[in-house]
Short mmCIF file of C-alpha atoms in Angstrom, two decimals:
data_model
loop_
_atom_site.label_atom_id
_atom_site.label_comp_id
_atom_site.label_asym_id
_atom_site.label_seq_id
_atom_site.Cartn_x
_atom_site.Cartn_y
_atom_site.Cartn_z
CA MET A 199 74.15 72.71 29.14
CA SER A 200 75.93 74.54 26.32
CA LYS A 201 78.93 76.74 27.00
CA ALA A 202 76.88 79.75 25.88
CA ALA A 203 74.32 79.01 28.62
CA GLU A 204 76.80 78.36 31.43
CA GLN A 205 77.24 80.84 34.26
CA TYR A 206 80.94 81.47 34.62
CA PRO A 207 82.36 82.59 37.98
CA VAL A 208 84.08 85.97 38.14
CA GLY A 209 87.61 85.90 39.51
CA ILE A 210 88.78 88.52 42.00
CA ILE A 211 92.49 88.78 42.74
CA GLY A 212 92.91 90.80 45.93
CA GLY A 213 96.05 92.74 46.69
CA THR A 214 97.23 94.80 49.63
CA GLY A 215 94.23 95.64 51.82
CA LEU A 216 91.95 93.05 50.22
CA THR A 217 92.95 89.65 51.54
CA THR A 218 89.30 88.85 52.25
CA LEU A 219 85.96 90.11 50.95
CA SER A 220 83.31 90.62 53.65
CA GLY A 221 80.32 90.50 51.30
CA LEU A 222 81.37 87.14 49.89
CA GLU A 223 79.10 84.25 50.87
CA ILE A 224 81.66 81.44 51.01
CA THR A 225 80.66 78.01 49.79
CA GLY A 226 84.09 76.41 49.80
CA GLU A 227 87.83 76.90 50.08
CA ARG A 228 90.29 74.56 48.43
CA PRO A 229 94.02 74.42 47.86
CA VAL A 230 94.95 73.60 44.27
CA GLU A 231 98.03 72.76 42.24
CA THR A 232 98.74 73.68 38.63
CA VAL A 233 101.41 72.73 36.14
CA TRP A 234 103.10 75.99 37.21
CA GLY A 235 102.99 75.15 40.91
CA ALA A 236 100.70 76.30 43.69
CA PRO A 237 98.91 79.66 43.58
CA SER A 238 99.42 82.23 46.33
CA ALA A 239 96.55 80.93 48.45
CA PRO A 240 93.65 78.48 48.36
CA LEU A 241 90.80 79.42 46.04
CA VAL A 242 87.86 80.82 47.99
CA GLU A 243 84.62 79.99 46.17
CA GLY A 244 81.33 81.65 46.89
CA SER A 245 78.89 84.23 45.62
CA LEU A 246 78.27 87.95 45.69
CA GLY A 247 74.51 88.20 45.35
CA ASP A 248 73.62 85.57 42.76
CA GLN A 249 76.96 85.72 40.96
CA PRO A 250 79.47 82.89 41.51
CA VAL A 251 82.86 84.27 42.51
CA VAL A 252 86.33 82.81 42.97
CA PHE A 253 88.54 84.93 45.21
CA LEU A 254 92.33 84.62 45.36
CA SER A 255 94.61 86.55 47.69
CA ARG A 256 97.54 87.64 45.49
CA HIS A 257 100.08 87.91 48.31
CA GLY A 258 98.72 84.99 50.32
CA ASN A 259 96.64 85.14 53.48
CA PRO A 260 98.27 86.27 55.66
CA HIS A 261 99.98 88.81 53.40
CA ARG A 262 103.45 87.25 53.02
CA ILE A 263 104.52 86.96 49.36
CA PRO A 264 106.35 90.03 47.96
CA PRO A 265 105.36 91.29 44.49
CA HIS A 266 108.38 89.90 42.64
CA GLN A 267 107.85 86.41 44.11
CA VAL A 268 104.14 85.99 43.40
CA ASN A 269 103.54 82.93 41.21
CA TYR A 270 101.43 84.83 38.69
CA ARG A 271 101.28 81.92 36.25
CA ALA A 272 99.90 79.55 38.88
CA ASN A 273 97.39 82.19 40.03
CA LEU A 274 95.92 82.76 36.57
CA GLN A 275 96.06 79.08 35.63
CA ALA A 276 94.23 78.11 38.83
CA LEU A 277 91.46 80.64 38.18
CA TYR A 278 91.13 79.50 34.58
CA GLU A 279 90.85 75.86 35.62
CA ALA A 280 88.18 76.89 38.15
CA GLY A 281 86.06 78.15 35.26
CA VAL A 282 86.84 81.86 35.58
CA ARG A 283 86.79 83.79 32.30
CA THR A 284 86.59 87.37 33.67
CA VAL A 285 89.11 88.61 36.25
CA VAL A 286 89.19 91.77 38.36
CA GLY A 287 92.68 92.53 39.63
CA VAL A 288 92.46 94.80 42.68
CA ASN A 289 95.68 96.78 43.13
CA ALA A 290 97.01 99.20 45.72
CA VAL A 291 98.89 101.87 43.78
CA GLY A 292 100.77 105.14 44.18
CA GLY A 293 99.43 108.31 42.59
CA ILE A 294 101.47 110.24 40.03
CA HIS A 295 98.71 112.16 38.24
CA PRO A 296 97.72 115.26 40.25
CA ASP A 297 94.08 114.15 40.39
CA MET A 298 94.93 110.69 41.73
CA GLY A 299 95.66 111.17 45.41
CA PRO A 300 95.20 108.82 48.37
CA ALA A 301 91.86 106.95 48.57
CA HIS A 302 91.08 107.79 44.92
CA VAL A 303 89.88 104.89 42.77
CA VAL A 304 91.28 104.42 39.27
CA ILE A 305 90.18 102.11 36.45
CA PRO A 306 93.26 102.32 34.21
CA ASP A 307 93.21 101.81 30.45
CA GLN A 308 96.92 101.22 29.75
CA ILE A 309 100.04 99.77 31.36
CA ILE A 310 103.82 100.07 31.00
CA ASP A 311 105.96 97.21 32.26
CA TYR A 312 109.15 98.09 34.16
CA THR A 313 109.48 94.70 35.87
CA TRP A 314 112.28 92.26 35.15
CA GLY A 315 113.12 88.63 35.79
CA ARG A 316 109.55 87.52 36.47
CA PRO A 317 108.18 84.52 34.57
CA SER A 318 105.85 86.47 32.31
CA THR A 319 104.44 84.10 29.69
CA PHE A 320 102.90 80.68 29.29
CA PHE A 321 104.48 80.45 25.84
CA GLU A 322 107.98 79.17 26.54
CA GLY A 323 109.82 75.90 26.75
CA ASP A 324 109.12 73.05 24.35
CA LEU A 325 106.84 74.89 21.91
CA GLU A 326 105.64 73.68 18.55
CA GLU A 327 105.84 77.26 17.32
CA VAL A 328 106.51 80.76 18.68
CA THR A 329 103.29 82.42 19.85
CA HIS A 330 102.61 86.15 20.00
CA ILE A 331 99.42 87.77 21.34
CA ASP A 332 98.03 91.23 20.70
CA PHE A 333 98.30 93.38 23.83
CA THR A 334 97.33 96.77 22.39
CA TRP A 335 94.54 97.18 24.92
CA PRO A 336 95.58 95.36 28.10
CA TYR A 337 92.28 95.87 29.93
CA ASP A 338 88.95 94.57 28.70
CA ALA A 339 86.69 97.41 27.49
CA ASP A 340 83.39 95.81 28.55
CA ALA A 341 84.64 94.99 32.04
CA ARG A 342 86.00 98.52 32.40
CA GLU A 343 82.63 99.99 31.42
CA THR A 344 80.93 97.82 34.04
CA LEU A 345 83.25 99.07 36.80
CA VAL A 346 82.93 102.68 35.63
CA ALA A 347 79.12 102.42 35.80
CA ALA A 348 79.33 101.00 39.32
CA ALA A 349 81.65 103.79 40.49
CA ALA A 350 79.42 106.47 38.99
CA SER A 351 76.30 104.94 40.55
CA LEU A 352 77.92 104.83 44.00
CA GLY A 353 79.29 108.37 43.79
CA VAL A 354 82.84 107.14 44.27
CA SER A 355 85.73 109.54 43.64
CA PHE A 356 87.29 107.83 40.63
CA SER A 357 89.10 108.24 37.31
CA ASP A 358 88.11 106.20 34.25
CA PHE A 359 91.58 106.43 32.68
CA GLY A 360 95.17 106.00 33.66
CA VAL A 361 98.48 104.46 32.64
CA TYR A 362 99.69 101.98 35.25
CA GLY A 363 103.47 101.76 35.57
CA ALA A 364 104.40 98.32 36.92
CA THR A 365 107.70 98.30 38.85
CA GLN A 366 109.72 95.45 40.32
CA GLY A 367 109.51 96.11 44.06
CA PRO A 368 109.46 95.26 46.82
CA ARG A 369 111.12 98.61 47.51
CA LEU A 370 109.29 101.80 46.64
CA GLU A 371 110.61 103.98 43.85
CA THR A 372 113.00 106.93 43.97
CA ALA A 373 111.76 110.42 43.16
CA ALA A 374 113.89 110.35 39.99
CA GLU A 375 112.30 107.09 38.88
CA ILE A 376 108.84 108.58 39.36
CA ARG A 377 109.85 111.65 37.33
CA ARG A 378 110.99 109.33 34.55
CA MET A 379 107.75 107.38 34.71
CA GLU A 380 105.77 110.61 34.56
CA ARG A 381 107.68 111.61 31.42
CA ASP A 382 106.81 108.17 30.02
CA GLY A 383 103.13 108.96 30.56
CA CYS A 384 102.43 106.96 33.73
CA ASP A 385 99.61 108.14 36.02
CA LEU A 386 99.98 105.38 38.61
CA VAL A 387 102.70 103.16 39.97
CA GLY A 388 102.32 99.66 41.38
CA MET A 389 104.20 96.38 41.65
CA THR A 390 101.70 93.67 40.67
CA GLY A 391 100.04 94.83 37.44
CA MET A 392 102.43 92.75 35.34
CA PRO A 393 102.68 89.99 34.34
CA GLU A 394 99.18 89.40 35.70
CA ALA A 395 97.45 91.30 32.89
CA VAL A 396 99.37 89.66 30.04
CA LEU A 397 98.99 86.15 31.45
CA ALA A 398 95.22 86.65 31.56
CA ALA A 399 95.37 87.79 27.95
CA GLU A 400 97.36 84.71 26.94
CA LEU A 401 94.61 82.54 28.44
CA GLY A 402 91.95 84.54 26.61
CA MET A 403 90.44 85.87 29.84
CA ARG A 404 88.80 89.25 30.19
CA TYR A 405 90.95 91.24 32.64
CA VAL A 406 90.37 94.59 34.31
CA CYS A 407 92.29 96.49 36.97
CA LEU A 408 90.58 98.20 39.91
CA GLY A 409 93.20 100.44 41.49
CA LEU A 410 93.05 102.13 44.88
CA VAL A 411 95.59 104.92 45.36
CA VAL A 412 97.12 104.44 48.81
CA ASN A 413 99.88 107.07 48.71
CA TRP A 414 101.40 109.80 46.58
CA ALA A 415 104.30 108.39 44.58
CA ALA A 416 107.85 109.29 45.64
CA GLY A 417 108.55 113.00 45.32
CA LYS A 418 104.87 113.89 44.83
CA SER A 419 104.40 115.05 48.41
CA ASP A 420 106.51 116.95 50.94
CA HIS A 421 107.16 113.90 53.12
CA ILE A 422 108.45 110.36 52.86
CA ILE A 423 105.97 107.52 52.33
CA THR A 424 104.95 105.72 55.52
CA MET A 425 102.97 102.56 56.21
CA ALA A 426 100.68 104.61 58.44
CA GLU A 427 99.78 106.79 55.44
CA ILE A 428 99.13 103.74 53.29
CA GLU A 429 96.98 102.03 55.92
CA GLU A 430 94.93 105.20 56.41
CA ALA A 431 94.18 105.41 52.67
CA ILE A 432 93.27 101.72 52.57
CA ASP A 433 90.87 102.17 55.50
CA LYS A 434 89.30 105.17 53.79
CA GLY A 435 89.07 103.82 50.25
CA MET A 436 88.56 100.07 50.53
CA SER A 437 84.84 100.44 51.24
CA SER A 438 84.48 102.08 47.81
CA VAL A 439 86.37 99.21 46.18
CA LYS A 440 84.23 96.58 47.89
CA GLY A 441 81.04 98.47 47.01
CA MET A 442 82.09 98.61 43.36
CA LEU A 443 82.86 94.90 43.32
CA GLU A 444 79.51 94.03 44.84
CA MET A 445 77.59 96.28 42.44
CA SER A 446 79.46 95.16 39.32
CA MET A 447 79.49 91.39 39.87
CA ALA A 448 76.20 90.69 38.10
CA GLY A 449 77.28 92.70 35.05
CA LEU A 450 80.73 91.14 34.95
CA GLY A 451 79.18 87.70 35.21
CA LYS A 452 77.07 88.33 32.12
CA LEU A 453 80.11 88.98 29.94
CA THR A 454 80.59 86.10 27.55
CA PRO A 455 84.00 84.44 27.27
CA THR A 456 86.24 85.83 24.58
CA PRO A 457 86.58 83.67 21.44
CA GLN A 458 90.19 82.75 22.20
CA SER A 459 89.20 81.23 25.56
CA PHE A 460 88.44 77.85 24.00
#
């Protein structure tokens, strides 16, 4: 079978609130190792409808790995070696934009990286030459359109734009930091958007973010942020996220690998 005729599995990286996917018909689960070490959790292989899927819990299952200690390189490398060429990164985020409150779904189109100290590239060490990649548009346009169509079809409350500000964590931000990020143009804040997106780009994978707002960012409400608030938003909004994933899988699976994948 030629590469053009192959059916590539879609990768789903689940974050807070999505350690499992109920609609996934599991066919296997296997621990793997990569040259970058072990990923956060075993790869769960299965299907959503007729589309092969590989699911990976970003923080482990149970949820135990903080954002700054996730082995992002191993996660992306493991998915790539499993045949994945399109990845959906599901992220729990805080809302900065006034229209992006708790339980709102966002399909962002840009990202700003405020993280530090995380291994953030495959291109280091004993290189034959320095390698740079274009990162003008961090999220794949075709994959974004597929998710947008699914959200619209389901009647989900969503935004088809947004600048994701990726912070270090694991602490939440100060109100002053959020004001600075807002001045920078950020609409959302989260802790796992980078280096996940750029590592996917370095591998030539299509990558898209599916964000669920689980709280107002610091200083954007009249109270402090609590886990109870976050859990309530996850309970309310995760059904929309899962519905979008299920509806979009067939379309995402039809996307051909990008030329730089091989």
